[in-house]
């Protein structure tokens, strides 16, 4: 079965935009090349014609730095406080747009050709706000695995997510198991 919009313009859901936000925050935490940032954006639905220059990376990094405390927040009130501050300081009026062959969607940035850092910050705030509104929960968190500081989007049901990936969760369980076995051996001597 074809997706409902298979012959029409590309659509990006708030959840997909929030996933893009987490991926960008993670890649921008390092010192990425413009190509690495572009790769993340393409993987999350942006058009192939997108160009990212060295001059684009720093405004995107600043935006990511402002968004990260939402994922670092220990509770929903703290996360929404950060989000509301960002919405008040860095967004414009809500508007509908269908630029570049996309389906109609909302924007909170100045215009369709505005600065990329402004676009990222505004679209991320909008996506995260919709997720919080919908779920009434933190949108995600920071991986609890030792040595990993990746943010993740928590969108599933079930127990609270603590790790950015199965790989980190498994590595942490194995390390905990090995520490217990080692401690037990030391005690039995």
PDB file of C-alpha atoms in Angstrom:
ATOM      1  CA  UNK A   1       0.000   0.000   0.000  1.00  0.00           C
ATOM      2  CA  UNK A   2       1.376   3.411  -0.950  1.00  0.00           C
ATOM      3  CA  UNK A   3       1.653   6.119   1.690  1.00  0.00           C
ATOM      4  CA  UNK A   4      -1.358   8.473   1.702  1.00  0.00           C
ATOM      5  CA  UNK A   5       0.705  11.203   0.103  1.00  0.00           C
ATOM      6  CA  UNK A   6       2.826   9.078  -2.275  1.00  0.00           C
ATOM      7  CA  UNK A   7       2.146  11.183  -5.360  1.00  0.00           C
ATOM      8  CA  UNK A   8       1.952  14.470  -3.502  1.00  0.00           C
ATOM      9  CA  UNK A   9       4.417  16.662  -1.674  1.00  0.00           C
ATOM     10  CA  UNK A  10       6.603  15.353   1.145  1.00  0.00           C
ATOM     11  CA  UNK A  11       5.096  15.685   4.635  1.00  0.00           C
ATOM     12  CA  UNK A  12       7.010  15.907   7.887  1.00  0.00           C
ATOM     13  CA  UNK A  13       5.186  15.085  11.110  1.00  0.00           C
ATOM     14  CA  UNK A  14       5.968  16.773  14.440  1.00  0.00           C
ATOM     15  CA  UNK A  15       7.458  13.465  15.653  1.00  0.00           C
ATOM     16  CA  UNK A  16       9.727  13.279  12.588  1.00  0.00           C
ATOM     17  CA  UNK A  17      10.756  16.912  13.122  1.00  0.00           C
ATOM     18  CA  UNK A  18      11.543  16.107  16.764  1.00  0.00           C
ATOM     19  CA  UNK A  19      13.652  13.108  15.675  1.00  0.00           C
ATOM     20  CA  UNK A  20      15.518  15.444  13.325  1.00  0.00           C
ATOM     21  CA  UNK A  21      16.021  17.816  16.260  1.00  0.00           C
ATOM     22  CA  UNK A  22      17.606  15.116  18.444  1.00  0.00           C
ATOM     23  CA  UNK A  23      19.838  13.955  15.579  1.00  0.00           C
ATOM     24  CA  UNK A  24      20.997  17.510  14.877  1.00  0.00           C
ATOM     25  CA  UNK A  25      21.658  18.235  18.551  1.00  0.00           C
ATOM     26  CA  UNK A  26      23.835  15.108  18.631  1.00  0.00           C
ATOM     27  CA  UNK A  27      25.819  15.811  15.478  1.00  0.00           C
ATOM     28  CA  UNK A  28      26.264  19.485  16.383  1.00  0.00           C
ATOM     29  CA  UNK A  29      27.643  18.600  19.840  1.00  0.00           C
ATOM     30  CA  UNK A  30      30.888  17.700  18.117  1.00  0.00           C
ATOM     31  CA  UNK A  31      32.731  19.576  15.412  1.00  0.00           C
ATOM     32  CA  UNK A  32      30.858  18.360  12.321  1.00  0.00           C
ATOM     33  CA  UNK A  33      31.625  19.180   8.738  1.00  0.00           C
ATOM     34  CA  UNK A  34      28.908  20.841   6.681  1.00  0.00           C
ATOM     35  CA  UNK A  35      28.572  17.516   4.833  1.00  0.00           C
ATOM     36  CA  UNK A  36      27.869  15.665   8.116  1.00  0.00           C
ATOM     37  CA  UNK A  37      25.154  18.167   9.059  1.00  0.00           C
ATOM     38  CA  UNK A  38      23.654  17.951   5.561  1.00  0.00           C
ATOM     39  CA  UNK A  39      23.655  14.144   5.817  1.00  0.00           C
ATOM     40  CA  UNK A  40      21.584  14.300   9.014  1.00  0.00           C
ATOM     41  CA  UNK A  41      19.136  16.733   7.441  1.00  0.00           C
ATOM     42  CA  UNK A  42      18.765  14.574   4.324  1.00  0.00           C
ATOM     43  CA  UNK A  43      18.234  11.476   6.477  1.00  0.00           C
ATOM     44  CA  UNK A  44      15.355  13.314   8.138  1.00  0.00           C
ATOM     45  CA  UNK A  45      13.479  14.380   5.039  1.00  0.00           C
ATOM     46  CA  UNK A  46      15.107  17.547   3.761  1.00  0.00           C
ATOM     47  CA  UNK A  47      15.371  18.014   0.007  1.00  0.00           C
ATOM     48  CA  UNK A  48      18.464  16.849  -1.907  1.00  0.00           C
ATOM     49  CA  UNK A  49      18.983  20.397  -3.176  1.00  0.00           C
ATOM     50  CA  UNK A  50      19.848  21.520   0.375  1.00  0.00           C
ATOM     51  CA  UNK A  51      23.291  23.030   0.736  1.00  0.00           C
ATOM     52  CA  UNK A  52      25.019  23.488   4.076  1.00  0.00           C
ATOM     53  CA  UNK A  53      28.085  25.684   4.240  1.00  0.00           C
ATOM     54  CA  UNK A  54      30.689  26.177   6.934  1.00  0.00           C
ATOM     55  CA  UNK A  55      28.913  29.443   7.764  1.00  0.00           C
ATOM     56  CA  UNK A  56      25.679  27.510   8.455  1.00  0.00           C
ATOM     57  CA  UNK A  57      27.187  25.158  11.019  1.00  0.00           C
ATOM     58  CA  UNK A  58      27.799  27.692  13.807  1.00  0.00           C
ATOM     59  CA  UNK A  59      24.221  29.122  13.898  1.00  0.00           C
ATOM     60  CA  UNK A  60      22.911  25.549  13.896  1.00  0.00           C
ATOM     61  CA  UNK A  61      25.296  24.681  16.751  1.00  0.00           C
ATOM     62  CA  UNK A  62      24.086  27.696  18.768  1.00  0.00           C
ATOM     63  CA  UNK A  63      20.478  26.619  18.226  1.00  0.00           C
ATOM     64  CA  UNK A  64      21.297  23.047  19.289  1.00  0.00           C
ATOM     65  CA  UNK A  65      22.996  24.382  22.418  1.00  0.00           C
ATOM     66  CA  UNK A  66      19.805  26.285  23.318  1.00  0.00           C
ATOM     67  CA  UNK A  67      17.627  23.198  22.736  1.00  0.00           C
ATOM     68  CA  UNK A  68      19.712  20.671  24.656  1.00  0.00           C
ATOM     69  CA  UNK A  69      18.507  21.786  28.143  1.00  0.00           C
ATOM     70  CA  UNK A  70      15.015  20.581  27.198  1.00  0.00           C
ATOM     71  CA  UNK A  71      16.448  17.052  26.952  1.00  0.00           C
ATOM     72  CA  UNK A  72      18.606  17.561  30.070  1.00  0.00           C
ATOM     73  CA  UNK A  73      15.558  18.579  32.133  1.00  0.00           C
ATOM     74  CA  UNK A  74      14.738  16.376  35.115  1.00  0.00           C
ATOM     75  CA  UNK A  75      11.022  17.115  34.952  1.00  0.00           C
ATOM     76  CA  UNK A  76       8.330  18.380  32.612  1.00  0.00           C
ATOM     77  CA  UNK A  77       8.004  21.760  34.336  1.00  0.00           C
ATOM     78  CA  UNK A  78      11.701  22.517  33.808  1.00  0.00           C
ATOM     79  CA  UNK A  79      11.577  21.357  30.170  1.00  0.00           C
ATOM     80  CA  UNK A  80       8.519  23.458  29.400  1.00  0.00           C
ATOM     81  CA  UNK A  81      10.086  26.458  31.133  1.00  0.00           C
ATOM     82  CA  UNK A  82      13.091  26.232  28.802  1.00  0.00           C
ATOM     83  CA  UNK A  83      10.837  25.632  25.807  1.00  0.00           C
ATOM     84  CA  UNK A  84       8.543  28.557  26.630  1.00  0.00           C
ATOM     85  CA  UNK A  85      11.570  30.836  26.981  1.00  0.00           C
ATOM     86  CA  UNK A  86      12.830  29.754  23.547  1.00  0.00           C
ATOM     87  CA  UNK A  87       9.388  30.148  21.987  1.00  0.00           C
ATOM     88  CA  UNK A  88       9.077  33.677  23.398  1.00  0.00           C
ATOM     89  CA  UNK A  89      12.544  34.791  22.310  1.00  0.00           C
ATOM     90  CA  UNK A  90      13.186  32.957  19.059  1.00  0.00           C
ATOM     91  CA  UNK A  91       9.964  32.401  17.147  1.00  0.00           C
ATOM     92  CA  UNK A  92       7.636  34.477  15.005  1.00  0.00           C
ATOM     93  CA  UNK A  93       3.921  34.237  14.310  1.00  0.00           C
ATOM     94  CA  UNK A  94       2.577  30.844  13.381  1.00  0.00           C
ATOM     95  CA  UNK A  95       2.017  30.532   9.639  1.00  0.00           C
ATOM     96  CA  UNK A  96       1.246  27.876   7.048  1.00  0.00           C
ATOM     97  CA  UNK A  97       3.623  27.331   4.149  1.00  0.00           C
ATOM     98  CA  UNK A  98       4.096  24.899   1.263  1.00  0.00           C
ATOM     99  CA  UNK A  99       7.525  25.923   0.001  1.00  0.00           C
ATOM    100  CA  UNK A 100       9.762  23.867  -2.279  1.00  0.00           C
ATOM    101  CA  UNK A 101       7.241  21.148  -3.106  1.00  0.00           C
ATOM    102  CA  UNK A 102       6.398  20.287   0.492  1.00  0.00           C
ATOM    103  CA  UNK A 103       2.924  19.652   1.825  1.00  0.00           C
ATOM    104  CA  UNK A 104       1.290  22.443   3.818  1.00  0.00           C
ATOM    105  CA  UNK A 105       2.897  22.687   7.219  1.00  0.00           C
ATOM    106  CA  UNK A 106       3.404  25.265   9.947  1.00  0.00           C
ATOM    107  CA  UNK A 107       6.443  27.423  10.531  1.00  0.00           C
ATOM    108  CA  UNK A 108       7.411  29.719  13.357  1.00  0.00           C
ATOM    109  CA  UNK A 109      10.460  31.243  11.693  1.00  0.00           C
ATOM    110  CA  UNK A 110      10.519  34.592   9.909  1.00  0.00           C
ATOM    111  CA  UNK A 111      10.099  33.321   6.345  1.00  0.00           C
ATOM    112  CA  UNK A 112      10.845  30.400   4.062  1.00  0.00           C
ATOM    113  CA  UNK A 113      14.222  31.858   3.096  1.00  0.00           C
ATOM    114  CA  UNK A 114      15.274  32.884   6.602  1.00  0.00           C
ATOM    115  CA  UNK A 115      18.541  31.938   8.296  1.00  0.00           C
ATOM    116  CA  UNK A 116      19.008  28.205   8.846  1.00  0.00           C
ATOM    117  CA  UNK A 117      19.760  28.539  12.563  1.00  0.00           C
ATOM    118  CA  UNK A 118      16.516  30.463  13.053  1.00  0.00           C
ATOM    119  CA  UNK A 119      14.602  27.837  11.071  1.00  0.00           C
ATOM    120  CA  UNK A 120      16.087  24.960  13.083  1.00  0.00           C
ATOM    121  CA  UNK A 121      15.422  26.556  16.468  1.00  0.00           C
ATOM    122  CA  UNK A 122      11.849  27.546  15.586  1.00  0.00           C
ATOM    123  CA  UNK A 123      10.915  24.234  13.939  1.00  0.00           C
ATOM    124  CA  UNK A 124      12.462  22.257  16.801  1.00  0.00           C
ATOM    125  CA  UNK A 125      10.544  24.286  19.390  1.00  0.00           C
ATOM    126  CA  UNK A 126       7.315  23.726  17.494  1.00  0.00           C
ATOM    127  CA  UNK A 127       7.849  19.972  17.159  1.00  0.00           C
ATOM    128  CA  UNK A 128       8.810  19.533  20.804  1.00  0.00           C
ATOM    129  CA  UNK A 129       5.871  21.684  21.953  1.00  0.00           C
ATOM    130  CA  UNK A 130       3.444  19.530  19.976  1.00  0.00           C
ATOM    131  CA  UNK A 131       4.940  16.338  21.434  1.00  0.00           C
ATOM    132  CA  UNK A 132       4.686  17.641  24.991  1.00  0.00           C
ATOM    133  CA  UNK A 133       1.136  18.811  24.325  1.00  0.00           C
ATOM    134  CA  UNK A 134       0.204  15.417  22.892  1.00  0.00           C
ATOM    135  CA  UNK A 135       1.943  13.158  25.424  1.00  0.00           C
ATOM    136  CA  UNK A 136       2.140  15.334  28.564  1.00  0.00           C
ATOM    137  CA  UNK A 137       5.611  13.884  29.164  1.00  0.00           C
ATOM    138  CA  UNK A 138       9.223  14.853  28.688  1.00  0.00           C
ATOM    139  CA  UNK A 139      10.064  14.647  24.995  1.00  0.00           C
ATOM    140  CA  UNK A 140      13.217  12.632  25.630  1.00  0.00           C
ATOM    141  CA  UNK A 141      16.408  12.736  27.603  1.00  0.00           C
ATOM    142  CA  UNK A 142      20.149  12.260  27.646  1.00  0.00           C
ATOM    143  CA  UNK A 143      21.562   8.745  27.431  1.00  0.00           C
ATOM    144  CA  UNK A 144      22.358   7.254  30.860  1.00  0.00           C
ATOM    145  CA  UNK A 145      25.174   5.072  29.516  1.00  0.00           C
ATOM    146  CA  UNK A 146      28.634   5.845  30.843  1.00  0.00           C
ATOM    147  CA  UNK A 147      30.531   7.942  28.329  1.00  0.00           C
ATOM    148  CA  UNK A 148      27.525   8.702  26.115  1.00  0.00           C
ATOM    149  CA  UNK A 149      25.896  12.125  26.092  1.00  0.00           C
ATOM    150  CA  UNK A 150      23.581  11.672  23.098  1.00  0.00           C
ATOM    151  CA  UNK A 151      20.055  13.045  23.409  1.00  0.00           C
ATOM    152  CA  UNK A 152      17.148  10.841  22.402  1.00  0.00           C
ATOM    153  CA  UNK A 153      13.486  11.263  21.656  1.00  0.00           C
ATOM    154  CA  UNK A 154      11.245   9.091  23.858  1.00  0.00           C
ATOM    155  CA  UNK A 155       8.189   8.274  21.797  1.00  0.00           C
ATOM    156  CA  UNK A 156       7.278   4.738  22.784  1.00  0.00           C
ATOM    157  CA  UNK A 157       4.997   3.501  25.497  1.00  0.00           C
ATOM    158  CA  UNK A 158       6.226   1.399  28.356  1.00  0.00           C
ATOM    159  CA  UNK A 159       8.917   2.102  30.926  1.00  0.00           C
ATOM    160  CA  UNK A 160      10.850   5.341  30.813  1.00  0.00           C
ATOM    161  CA  UNK A 161      13.615   5.271  28.248  1.00  0.00           C
ATOM    162  CA  UNK A 162      17.101   5.798  29.675  1.00  0.00           C
ATOM    163  CA  UNK A 163      19.388   5.085  26.732  1.00  0.00           C
ATOM    164  CA  UNK A 164      19.780   6.538  23.256  1.00  0.00           C
ATOM    165  CA  UNK A 165      20.035   3.101  21.643  1.00  0.00           C
ATOM    166  CA  UNK A 166      19.891  -0.629  22.304  1.00  0.00           C
ATOM    167  CA  UNK A 167      23.639  -0.675  21.884  1.00  0.00           C
ATOM    168  CA  UNK A 168      24.150   1.707  24.827  1.00  0.00           C
ATOM    169  CA  UNK A 169      21.590  -0.154  26.957  1.00  0.00           C
ATOM    170  CA  UNK A 170      23.296  -3.495  26.278  1.00  0.00           C
ATOM    171  CA  UNK A 171      26.772  -2.096  26.897  1.00  0.00           C
ATOM    172  CA  UNK A 172      25.587  -0.664  30.236  1.00  0.00           C
ATOM    173  CA  UNK A 173      23.916  -3.956  31.292  1.00  0.00           C
ATOM    174  CA  UNK A 174      27.062  -5.913  30.414  1.00  0.00           C
ATOM    175  CA  UNK A 175      29.268  -3.466  32.361  1.00  0.00           C
ATOM    176  CA  UNK A 176      26.940  -3.687  35.387  1.00  0.00           C
ATOM    177  CA  UNK A 177      26.941  -7.499  35.217  1.00  0.00           C
ATOM    178  CA  UNK A 178      30.738  -7.657  34.956  1.00  0.00           C
ATOM    179  CA  UNK A 179      31.121  -5.282  37.913  1.00  0.00           C
ATOM    180  CA  UNK A 180      28.807  -7.473  40.040  1.00  0.00           C
ATOM    181  CA  UNK A 181      30.673 -10.650  39.093  1.00  0.00           C
ATOM    182  CA  UNK A 182      34.009  -8.994  39.831  1.00  0.00           C
ATOM    183  CA  UNK A 183      32.769  -7.718  43.206  1.00  0.00           C
ATOM    184  CA  UNK A 184      31.412 -11.159  44.105  1.00  0.00           C
ATOM    185  CA  UNK A 185      34.761 -12.755  43.263  1.00  0.00           C
ATOM    186  CA  UNK A 186      36.620 -10.245  45.431  1.00  0.00           C
ATOM    187  CA  UNK A 187      34.260 -10.918  48.354  1.00  0.00           C
ATOM    188  CA  UNK A 188      34.625 -14.688  48.049  1.00  0.00           C
ATOM    189  CA  UNK A 189      38.405 -14.595  48.360  1.00  0.00           C
TER     190      UNK A 189
END
